[in-house]
């Protein structure tokens, strides 16, 4: 396994225990009986990696897209989209980014985050999907994908990597933890230091602005190698409040 470069100061590098995979690379499934008889079981310990990816990525969706900008130790800018990404806390504000393995060497994003401890997450509206897709290319480390895609960038306030000017939301992040979850596969946990929102996606009181979700028009990653969705088909579902109507009697009879 190719080692990843030395990690930036202040962040914690962790390695997960290596998984043990039994011999064999076939599908493992079974049909049960009773109410769940129509379900199929897959034993991930013997399922090939490609099959595991296809099953999981085709069901855990839609996934938000993080358009990640990093810099190498030498200052070369890199940009690439990742959909294994989400928000994991607000106090402190924490995001996490999953970076899959690449045969032979770490992906530039993983290498840069490890070396510098800094990255910018730009969100992707429908208007920028073509430019985002252009940065998917497996270019050499010395190639700046923002230049390749014709993207203007803006300097960040607290970190070296710039943000993408046209993105409606950009998050400046500093690495907290870097965990190797498999051979060459990394989970980067970062703290959001600064957030940049386009004025066009904010509404309401300037002192307590709200985000106009429709104006964001963000895309999400779906199944297959190239399928995306737009976040425009929305509905409201208010949460229930305790005590529920008849909740006391329900609690007494439960079990």
XYZ file of N, CA and C in Angstrom:
765
model
N 0.840 -1.187 0.000
C 0.000 0.000 0.000
C 0.877 1.240 0.000
N 0.562 2.176 -0.857
C 1.310 3.419 -0.915
C 0.982 4.267 0.296
N 1.991 4.769 0.985
C 1.749 5.561 2.183
C 1.348 6.968 1.799
N 0.568 7.583 2.673
C 0.140 8.950 2.435
C 1.185 9.873 3.050
N 1.366 11.084 2.524
C 2.382 11.987 3.062
C 2.144 12.303 4.534
N 3.213 12.776 5.193
C 3.127 13.126 6.606
C 2.021 14.132 6.836
N 1.330 13.991 7.966
C 0.164 14.800 8.214
C 0.503 16.144 8.813
N -0.392 17.114 8.550
C -0.222 18.454 9.074
C -0.279 18.447 10.594
N 0.432 19.386 11.203
C 0.446 19.505 12.656
C -0.951 19.818 13.178
N -1.262 19.311 14.373
C -2.503 19.659 15.038
C -3.656 18.729 14.764
N -3.567 17.884 13.768
C -4.644 16.945 13.460
C -4.218 15.544 13.867
N -5.199 14.721 14.134
C -4.948 13.369 14.612
C -5.065 12.382 13.465
N -4.006 11.613 13.249
C -4.010 10.573 12.224
C -4.311 9.241 12.883
N -5.303 8.544 12.349
C -5.692 7.254 12.898
C -5.773 6.237 11.776
N -5.460 5.006 12.109
C -5.595 3.913 11.153
C -6.537 2.874 11.742
N -7.553 2.531 10.969
C -8.491 1.506 11.413
C -7.841 0.136 11.288
N -8.252 -0.828 12.126
C -7.725 -2.191 11.986
C -8.011 -2.736 10.602
N -7.053 -3.455 10.053
C -7.231 -4.013 8.716
C -8.349 -5.038 8.727
N -9.196 -4.973 7.701
C -10.290 -5.933 7.595
C -9.763 -7.263 7.084
N -10.324 -8.343 7.598
C -9.960 -9.681 7.149
C -11.042 -10.199 6.222
N -10.680 -10.489 4.996
C -11.645 -10.955 4.014
C -11.420 -12.422 3.732
N -12.412 -13.277 3.970
C -12.251 -14.701 3.686
C -12.013 -14.942 2.209
N -11.458 -16.092 1.907
C -11.244 -16.444 0.512
C -12.579 -16.506 -0.208
N -12.549 -16.173 -1.496
C -13.780 -16.202 -2.275
C -14.252 -14.803 -2.563
N -14.833 -14.625 -3.724
C -15.259 -13.289 -4.118
C -16.654 -13.305 -4.697
N -17.476 -14.279 -4.302
C -18.814 -14.376 -4.862
C -19.833 -13.637 -4.033
N -21.022 -13.534 -4.609
C -22.130 -12.956 -3.873
C -22.555 -13.920 -2.782
N -22.936 -13.389 -1.650
C -23.464 -14.216 -0.572
C -24.848 -13.706 -0.237
N -25.855 -14.537 -0.409
C -27.214 -14.090 -0.168
C -28.040 -15.230 0.375
N -29.151 -14.880 0.989
C -30.052 -15.899 1.504
C -31.458 -15.348 1.530
N -32.428 -16.226 1.381
C -33.827 -15.860 1.494
C -34.353 -16.404 2.802
N -34.938 -15.524 3.616
C -35.461 -15.956 4.892
C -36.892 -16.437 4.771
N -37.546 -16.551 5.923
C -38.945 -16.940 5.950
C -39.704 -15.945 6.806
N -41.003 -15.914 6.681
C -41.805 -14.997 7.461
C -41.941 -13.651 6.782
N -42.183 -12.574 7.587
C -42.476 -11.256 7.010
C -41.367 -10.724 6.115
N -40.101 -11.105 6.365
C -38.989 -10.583 5.580
C -38.513 -11.571 4.521
N -39.363 -12.495 4.115
C -38.923 -13.540 3.192
C -38.544 -12.999 1.825
N -39.006 -11.779 1.498
C -38.686 -11.219 0.189
C -37.367 -10.466 0.184
N -36.673 -10.386 1.305
C -35.397 -9.682 1.354
C -34.253 -10.612 0.984
N -33.161 -10.002 0.551
C -31.972 -10.769 0.189
C -30.807 -10.288 1.035
N -30.036 -11.215 1.525
C -28.908 -10.906 2.404
C -27.615 -10.949 1.612
N -26.750 -9.942 1.845
C -25.439 -9.897 1.208
C -24.375 -9.878 2.298
N -23.475 -10.826 2.257
C -22.380 -10.903 3.224
C -21.224 -10.066 2.696
N -21.045 -8.875 3.266
C -20.027 -7.959 2.753
C -18.615 -8.466 2.990
N -18.432 -9.435 3.875
C -17.085 -9.943 4.120
C -16.556 -10.741 2.938
N -17.437 -11.248 2.077
C -16.975 -12.007 0.910
C -17.412 -11.381 -0.406
N -18.128 -10.273 -0.332
C -18.572 -9.599 -1.542
C -17.427 -8.770 -2.111
N -17.199 -8.776 -3.421
C -16.136 -7.952 -4.003
C -16.371 -6.468 -3.726
N -15.290 -5.708 -3.656
C -15.384 -4.284 -3.336
C -16.275 -3.538 -4.316
N -16.168 -3.884 -5.593
C -16.979 -3.194 -6.607
C -18.462 -3.428 -6.368
N -18.822 -4.640 -5.971
C -20.226 -4.948 -5.699
C -20.714 -4.231 -4.444
N -19.874 -4.156 -3.418
C -20.245 -3.426 -2.199
C -20.503 -1.959 -2.522
N -19.612 -1.390 -3.309
C -19.776 0.018 -3.688
C -21.083 0.222 -4.434
N -21.364 -0.640 -5.391
C -22.563 -0.477 -6.214
C -23.832 -0.560 -5.368
N -23.871 -1.511 -4.442
C -25.047 -1.651 -3.586
C -25.228 -0.438 -2.672
N -24.156 -0.002 -2.034
C -24.262 1.090 -1.073
C -24.500 2.433 -1.753
N -23.740 2.720 -2.808
C -23.859 4.016 -3.468
C -25.178 4.165 -4.209
N -25.837 3.046 -4.508
C -27.125 3.094 -5.198
C -28.298 3.165 -4.232
N -28.025 3.132 -2.935
C -29.106 3.191 -1.956
C -28.932 4.323 -0.952
N -27.704 4.650 -0.586
C -27.482 5.781 0.319
C -27.400 7.030 -0.549
N -28.536 7.612 -0.809
C -28.653 8.730 -1.743
C -29.996 9.441 -1.506
N -30.133 10.679 -2.009
C -29.106 11.475 -2.678
C -28.049 11.937 -1.676
N -26.845 12.104 -2.182
C -25.733 12.543 -1.340
C -25.305 13.945 -1.771
N -25.104 14.860 -0.814
C -24.613 16.185 -1.185
C -23.221 16.089 -1.795
N -22.912 17.022 -2.648
C -21.620 17.018 -3.339
C -20.720 18.090 -2.736
N -19.553 17.677 -2.269
C -18.527 18.602 -1.793
C -17.515 18.802 -2.918
N -17.433 20.004 -3.408
C -16.453 20.345 -4.447
C -15.226 20.858 -3.695
N -14.242 20.004 -3.528
C -13.159 20.256 -2.579
C -11.959 20.895 -3.275
N -11.532 22.011 -2.734
C -10.323 22.677 -3.218
C -9.245 22.545 -2.146
N -8.081 22.069 -2.555
C -6.933 21.927 -1.660
C -5.700 22.516 -2.335
N -4.627 22.615 -1.575
C -3.323 23.004 -2.117
C -2.294 21.970 -1.684
N -1.358 21.692 -2.568
C -0.236 20.841 -2.190
C 0.717 21.631 -1.303
N 1.694 20.949 -0.733
C 2.698 21.636 0.085
C 3.446 22.683 -0.723
N 3.501 22.492 -2.047
C 4.175 23.445 -2.930
C 3.239 24.529 -3.445
N 1.964 24.491 -3.042
C 1.026 25.537 -3.431
C 0.224 25.276 -4.681
N 0.321 24.073 -5.258
C -0.459 23.753 -6.454
C -1.906 23.498 -6.044
N -2.844 24.177 -6.703
C -4.263 24.053 -6.375
C -4.837 22.797 -7.017
N -5.699 22.113 -6.272
C -6.409 20.941 -6.783
C -7.889 21.110 -6.483
N -8.738 20.700 -7.413
C -10.187 20.736 -7.199
C -10.790 19.430 -7.681
N -11.699 18.864 -6.875
C -12.356 17.607 -7.241
C -13.640 17.463 -6.436
N -14.692 16.873 -7.034
C -15.946 16.670 -6.307
C -15.978 15.327 -5.585
N -16.613 15.321 -4.407
C -16.778 14.102 -3.606
C -18.193 14.079 -3.035
N -18.847 12.922 -3.148
C -20.210 12.821 -2.619
C -20.292 12.013 -1.333
N -19.189 11.437 -0.879
C -19.180 10.817 0.445
C -18.854 11.933 1.439
N -19.877 12.727 1.767
C -19.670 13.990 2.483
C -20.949 14.363 3.230
N -20.769 14.966 4.425
C -21.933 15.501 5.129
C -21.508 16.344 6.325
N -22.514 16.959 6.962
C -22.352 17.763 8.170
C -22.529 16.866 9.386
N -21.634 16.993 10.379
C -21.684 16.108 11.536
C -21.668 16.838 12.869
N -21.939 18.123 12.873
C -22.018 18.849 14.130
C -22.064 20.341 13.873
N -22.602 21.082 14.857
C -22.672 22.534 14.731
C -21.945 23.247 15.864
N -21.670 22.564 16.954
C -20.981 23.186 18.084
C -19.974 22.193 18.677
N -18.798 22.071 18.108
C -18.195 22.823 17.035
C -18.738 22.399 15.670
N -18.609 23.287 14.664
C -19.105 22.953 13.330
C -18.158 21.983 12.625
N -18.639 20.787 12.350
C -17.786 19.711 11.847
C -18.389 19.107 10.587
N -17.547 18.896 9.590
C -17.921 18.183 8.376
C -16.971 17.000 8.208
N -17.412 16.017 7.443
C -16.560 14.856 7.175
C -16.621 14.524 5.698
N -15.492 14.075 5.192
C -15.316 13.820 3.769
C -14.681 12.448 3.584
N -15.344 11.575 2.838
C -14.797 10.262 2.530
C -14.087 10.277 1.188
N -12.845 9.818 1.170
C -12.027 9.822 -0.049
C -11.651 8.382 -0.358
N -12.160 7.863 -1.461
C -11.916 6.473 -1.814
C -10.496 6.278 -2.333
N -10.093 5.027 -2.395
C -8.732 4.691 -2.810
C -8.557 4.861 -4.308
N -7.322 5.113 -4.703
C -6.926 5.106 -6.108
C -5.746 4.149 -6.232
N -5.773 3.251 -7.204
C -4.683 2.276 -7.328
C -3.322 2.953 -7.453
N -2.383 2.519 -6.636
C -1.000 2.962 -6.777
C -0.586 4.123 -5.918
N -1.479 5.095 -5.698
C -1.107 6.260 -4.917
C -2.357 6.943 -4.374
N -2.219 7.727 -3.282
C -3.381 8.430 -2.739
C -3.913 9.451 -3.739
N -5.200 9.741 -3.655
C -5.750 10.823 -4.455
C -5.136 12.141 -4.008
N -5.050 13.081 -4.949
C -4.424 14.368 -4.646
C -5.109 15.060 -3.472
N -6.435 14.964 -3.398
C -7.163 15.598 -2.299
C -6.700 15.049 -0.956
N -6.595 13.731 -0.841
C -6.154 13.114 0.414
C -4.721 13.506 0.743
N -3.847 13.466 -0.256
C -2.447 13.818 -0.026
C -2.310 15.268 0.420
N -3.066 16.167 -0.210
C -2.971 17.587 0.128
C -3.535 17.884 1.515
N -4.680 17.282 1.842
C -5.258 17.500 3.169
C -4.319 16.971 4.247
N -3.712 15.823 4.003
C -2.777 15.260 4.970
C -1.555 16.149 5.153
N -1.074 16.715 4.060
C 0.151 17.518 4.114
C -0.068 18.895 4.720
N -1.245 19.493 4.477
C -1.466 20.886 4.881
C -2.519 21.054 5.962
N -3.435 20.092 6.091
C -4.505 20.203 7.077
C -5.566 21.221 6.724
N -5.677 21.594 5.443
C -6.615 22.634 5.041
C -7.381 22.224 3.785
N -8.658 22.622 3.720
C -9.445 22.392 2.510
C -10.677 23.285 2.517
N -11.189 23.568 1.325
C -12.418 24.338 1.156
C -13.459 23.440 0.511
N -14.650 23.401 1.101
C -15.773 22.680 0.508
C -16.689 23.696 -0.146
N -16.837 23.585 -1.455
C -17.753 24.417 -2.218
C -18.973 23.577 -2.580
N -20.171 24.122 -2.422
C -21.374 23.403 -2.804
C -21.686 23.654 -4.275
N -22.424 22.719 -4.877
C -22.564 22.702 -6.337
C -24.014 22.925 -6.751
N -24.336 24.091 -7.340
C -25.661 24.301 -7.910
C -25.739 23.701 -9.311
N -26.952 23.572 -9.806
C -27.148 22.990 -11.134
C -26.386 23.772 -12.204
N -26.278 25.080 -12.044
C -25.610 25.911 -13.047
C -24.130 25.586 -13.185
N -23.539 24.905 -12.200
C -22.100 24.625 -12.236
C -21.776 23.149 -12.453
N -22.774 22.329 -12.826
C -22.494 20.894 -12.920
C -21.482 20.568 -14.019
N -21.509 21.285 -15.123
C -20.552 20.999 -16.199
C -19.129 21.318 -15.750
N -18.956 22.443 -15.082
C -17.627 22.800 -14.579
C -17.172 21.814 -13.511
N -18.092 21.425 -12.628
C -17.750 20.418 -11.619
C -17.300 19.125 -12.275
N -18.046 18.700 -13.291
C -17.725 17.446 -13.972
C -16.354 17.515 -14.642
N -15.982 18.693 -15.121
C -14.672 18.852 -15.755
C -13.544 18.605 -14.768
N -13.787 18.867 -13.484
C -12.735 18.661 -12.481
C -12.678 17.220 -11.977
N -13.560 16.348 -12.507
C -13.499 14.921 -12.156
C -12.318 14.213 -12.816
N -11.745 14.830 -13.822
C -10.701 14.183 -14.604
C -9.507 13.816 -13.717
N -8.904 12.653 -13.984
C -7.728 12.205 -13.221
C -6.476 12.879 -13.776
N -6.341 14.161 -13.500
C -5.199 14.926 -13.988
C -3.985 14.700 -13.088
N -2.775 14.906 -13.606
C -1.570 14.792 -12.769
C -1.590 15.810 -11.636
N -0.843 15.556 -10.558
C -0.862 16.446 -9.392
C -0.474 17.883 -9.705
N 0.323 18.093 -10.741
C 0.775 19.453 -11.049
C -0.255 20.268 -11.821
N -1.393 19.675 -12.166
C -2.428 20.367 -12.935
C -3.449 20.991 -11.986
N -3.737 22.271 -12.191
C -4.750 22.993 -11.425
C -6.098 22.818 -12.125
N -7.000 22.039 -11.538
C -8.286 21.758 -12.183
C -9.181 22.983 -12.274
N -8.985 23.985 -11.406
C -9.801 25.192 -11.529
C -9.464 25.935 -12.816
N -8.205 25.917 -13.202
C -7.798 26.516 -14.481
C -8.328 25.675 -15.631
N -8.226 24.358 -15.487
C -8.696 23.440 -16.518
C -10.176 23.654 -16.807
N -10.964 23.915 -15.770
C -12.407 24.088 -15.927
C -12.813 25.540 -16.146
N -11.839 26.451 -16.200
C -12.148 27.860 -16.423
C -12.843 28.518 -15.246
N -12.491 28.125 -14.035
C -13.147 28.634 -12.832
C -12.339 29.753 -12.188
N -12.999 30.845 -11.870
C -12.366 31.903 -11.095
C -12.374 31.510 -9.624
N -11.317 31.862 -8.913
C -11.234 31.574 -7.481
C -11.035 32.861 -6.690
N -11.344 32.776 -5.397
C -11.216 33.911 -4.483
C -10.381 33.451 -3.295
N -9.425 34.263 -2.821
C -8.627 33.847 -1.665
C -9.498 33.596 -0.439
N -9.134 32.595 0.330
C -9.811 32.331 1.597
C -9.298 33.282 2.670
N -10.009 33.337 3.791
C -9.632 34.249 4.863
C -8.602 33.654 5.812
N -8.713 32.345 6.105
C -7.886 31.754 7.154
C -6.983 30.636 6.676
N -7.187 30.156 5.469
C -6.407 29.022 4.978
C -5.896 29.314 3.575
N -4.968 28.484 3.123
C -4.309 28.719 1.844
C -5.168 28.379 0.626
N -5.904 27.251 0.610
C -6.687 26.934 -0.584
C -7.749 28.001 -0.848
N -7.938 28.400 -2.099
C -8.961 29.389 -2.424
C -10.335 28.739 -2.521
N -11.365 29.559 -2.591
C -12.708 29.053 -2.841
C -13.108 29.350 -4.282
N -14.090 28.616 -4.766
C -14.587 28.806 -6.128
C -15.575 29.967 -6.116
N -15.296 31.001 -6.895
C -16.057 32.247 -6.825
C -17.533 32.052 -7.141
N -17.855 31.196 -8.087
C -19.240 31.034 -8.528
C -20.067 30.142 -7.617
N -19.446 29.443 -6.690
C -20.200 28.574 -5.791
C -21.013 29.422 -4.818
N -22.290 29.077 -4.582
C -23.111 29.889 -3.679
C -22.742 29.738 -2.209
N -22.064 28.649 -1.857
C -21.646 28.414 -0.472
C -20.260 27.789 -0.480
N -19.363 28.344 0.325
C -18.018 27.783 0.461
C -17.652 27.747 1.939
N -17.082 26.634 2.366
C -16.723 26.419 3.765
C -15.217 26.237 3.892
N -14.568 27.146 4.603
C -13.139 27.002 4.881
C -12.965 26.044 6.062
N -12.196 24.985 5.865
C -12.096 23.926 6.872
C -10.649 23.650 7.262
N -10.471 23.328 8.541
C -9.175 22.879 9.045
C -9.326 21.455 9.570
N -8.370 20.609 9.229
C -8.438 19.191 9.560
C -8.375 18.954 11.069
N -9.286 18.105 11.561
C -9.268 17.654 12.949
C -8.735 16.235 13.073
N -9.234 15.342 12.226
C -8.842 13.933 12.265
C -8.728 13.408 10.840
N -7.785 12.517 10.636
C -7.654 11.811 9.365
C -7.557 10.325 9.682
N -8.562 9.578 9.269
C -8.664 8.161 9.599
C -8.573 7.330 8.328
N -7.645 6.380 8.310
C -7.575 5.449 7.191
C -8.572 4.329 7.459
N -9.640 4.264 6.670
C -10.713 3.296 6.883
C -10.545 2.035 6.048
N -9.568 2.005 5.176
C -9.258 0.857 4.339
C -7.987 1.183 3.586
N -7.429 0.236 2.856
C -6.185 0.509 2.124
C -6.343 1.687 1.161
N -5.704 2.793 1.478
C -5.771 3.974 0.632
C -7.080 4.725 0.697
N -7.966 4.358 1.613
C -9.285 4.992 1.747
C -9.297 5.810 3.027
N -9.707 7.093 2.927
C -9.536 8.015 4.044
C -10.829 8.724 4.404
N -10.978 9.020 5.694
C -12.059 9.859 6.198
C -11.427 11.091 6.828
N -11.708 12.258 6.253
C -11.173 13.518 6.764
C -12.278 14.255 7.512
N -12.030 14.552 8.774
C -12.977 15.295 9.602
C -12.408 16.691 9.798
N -13.185 17.701 9.448
C -12.682 19.062 9.520
C -13.619 20.000 10.255
N -13.043 21.033 10.856
C -13.827 22.085 11.508
C -14.019 23.236 10.531
N -15.250 23.728 10.432
C -15.544 24.870 9.567
C -15.105 26.144 10.284
N -14.166 26.862 9.688
C -13.653 28.103 10.269
C -14.425 29.322 9.791
N -14.729 29.353 8.505
C -15.473 30.459 7.899
C -16.423 29.893 6.859
N -17.592 30.524 6.718
C -18.555 30.154 5.686
C -18.850 31.380 4.833
N -18.868 31.188 3.526
C -19.143 32.267 2.577
C -20.432 31.937 1.828
N -21.434 32.818 1.926
C -22.721 32.623 1.259
C -22.944 33.748 0.249
N -23.344 33.393 -0.955
C -23.713 34.408 -1.935
C -24.926 35.173 -1.415
N -24.911 36.487 -1.562
C -26.034 37.298 -1.090
C -27.338 36.871 -1.747
N -27.257 36.349 -2.959
C -28.454 35.962 -3.709
C -29.189 34.767 -3.106
N -28.551 34.022 -2.209
C -29.223 32.862 -1.607
C -29.634 33.138 -0.162
N -29.485 34.386 0.286
C -29.885 34.763 1.638
C -31.137 35.623 1.594
N -31.967 35.482 2.617
C -33.216 36.228 2.672
C -33.512 36.609 4.117
N -34.446 37.545 4.299
C -34.873 37.916 5.644
C -34.000 38.976 6.280
N -34.082 39.065 7.590
C -33.362 40.051 8.386
C -31.858 39.898 8.178
N -31.167 40.968 7.768
C -29.716 40.871 7.568
C -28.959 40.433 8.821
N -29.520 40.723 10.007
C -28.865 40.316 11.244
C -29.067 38.831 11.541
N -30.162 38.262 11.039
C -30.444 36.835 11.237
C -30.946 36.247 9.919
N -30.085 36.217 8.917
C -30.533 35.791 7.585
C -30.886 34.313 7.542
N -31.763 33.983 6.617
C -32.100 32.596 6.332
C -31.642 32.261 4.925
N -31.458 30.971 4.677
C -31.024 30.524 3.355
C -32.246 30.225 2.501
N -32.270 30.780 1.304
C -33.304 30.475 0.313
C -32.887 29.185 -0.392
N -33.428 28.062 0.070
C -32.999 26.762 -0.438
C -33.283 26.629 -1.925
N -34.405 27.190 -2.379
C -34.720 27.130 -3.804
C -33.696 27.863 -4.646
N -33.213 28.988 -4.138
C -32.208 29.754 -4.877
C -30.879 29.016 -4.950
N -30.589 28.185 -3.956
C -29.352 27.399 -3.994
C -29.340 26.449 -5.189
N -30.457 25.771 -5.421
C -30.593 24.822 -6.539
C -29.433 23.826 -6.566
N -29.148 23.231 -5.411
C -28.019 22.307 -5.324
C -28.333 20.971 -5.984
N -27.284 20.295 -6.419
C -27.428 18.954 -6.979
C -26.944 17.936 -5.959
N -27.459 16.715 -6.086
C -27.037 15.611 -5.238
C -26.640 14.430 -6.092
N -25.752 13.636 -5.565
C -25.259 12.455 -6.290
C -26.226 11.307 -6.101
N -26.493 10.598 -7.189
C -27.394 9.451 -7.166
C -26.621 8.186 -7.524
N -27.289 7.223 -8.123
C -26.700 5.931 -8.456
C -25.921 6.014 -9.770
N -25.161 4.951 -10.047
C -24.460 4.861 -11.323
C -23.279 5.807 -11.402
N -22.561 5.762 -12.511
C -21.343 6.558 -12.641
C -21.585 8.038 -12.907
N -22.803 8.433 -13.304
C -22.974 9.818 -13.743
C -24.376 10.366 -13.503
N -25.103 9.854 -12.514
C -26.477 10.289 -12.280
C -26.547 11.232 -11.085
N -27.233 12.361 -11.293
C -27.397 13.376 -10.258
C -28.877 13.727 -10.116
N -29.216 14.447 -9.041
C -30.577 14.923 -8.816
C -30.523 16.388 -8.404
N -31.620 17.106 -8.661
C -31.746 18.484 -8.200
C -32.633 18.510 -6.960
N -32.301 19.357 -6.004
C -33.039 19.403 -4.739
C -34.170 20.426 -4.826
N -35.161 20.137 -5.677
C -36.276 21.068 -5.849
C -37.626 20.461 -5.514
N -37.727 19.160 -5.372
C -38.989 18.497 -5.055
C -39.064 18.333 -3.540
N -39.601 19.350 -2.855
C -39.561 19.406 -1.398
C -40.951 19.237 -0.795
N -40.998 18.778 0.447
C -42.250 18.749 1.206
C -41.932 18.948 2.678
N -42.914 19.434 3.429
C -42.758 19.679 4.862
C -43.387 18.546 5.654
N -42.717 18.125 6.724
C -43.223 17.086 7.611
C -42.867 17.479 9.045
N -43.742 18.270 9.720
C -43.423 18.727 11.079
C -43.186 17.560 12.030
N -42.230 17.735 12.933
C -41.941 16.700 13.922
C -43.041 16.654 14.977
N -43.359 15.453 15.478
C -44.341 15.366 16.567
C -43.752 15.910 17.865
N -44.622 16.415 18.734
C -44.217 16.941 20.031
C -44.720 16.020 21.137
N -43.905 15.870 22.170
C -44.292 15.048 23.317
C -44.975 15.919 24.369
N -46.054 15.503 25.010
C -46.651 14.165 24.873
C -47.507 14.049 23.616
N -47.493 12.883 23.017
C -48.326 12.622 21.860
C -49.789 12.544 22.281
N -50.704 12.825 21.348
C -52.117 12.606 21.658
C -52.342 11.145 22.043
N -52.863 10.914 23.249
C -53.047 9.546 23.719
C -51.755 8.868 24.110
N -50.668 9.665 24.252
C -49.363 9.070 24.518
C -49.283 8.346 25.844
N -50.014 8.872 26.876
C -49.950 8.238 28.196
C -50.539 6.839 28.156
N -51.682 6.705 27.487
C -52.293 5.380 27.417
C -51.452 4.440 26.572
N -50.812 4.993 25.508
C -49.945 4.158 24.679
C -48.759 3.656 25.493
N -48.189 4.539 26.339
C -47.035 4.141 27.143
C -47.407 3.059 28.146
N -48.629 3.145 28.682
C -49.047 2.161 29.671
C -49.248 0.779 29.064
N -49.661 0.760 27.786
C -49.951 -0.531 27.164
C -48.781 -1.071 26.366
N -47.720 -0.280 26.212
C -46.573 -0.728 25.419
C -45.931 -1.951 26.053
N -45.677 -2.972 25.226
C -45.040 -4.189 25.702
C -46.004 -5.099 26.433
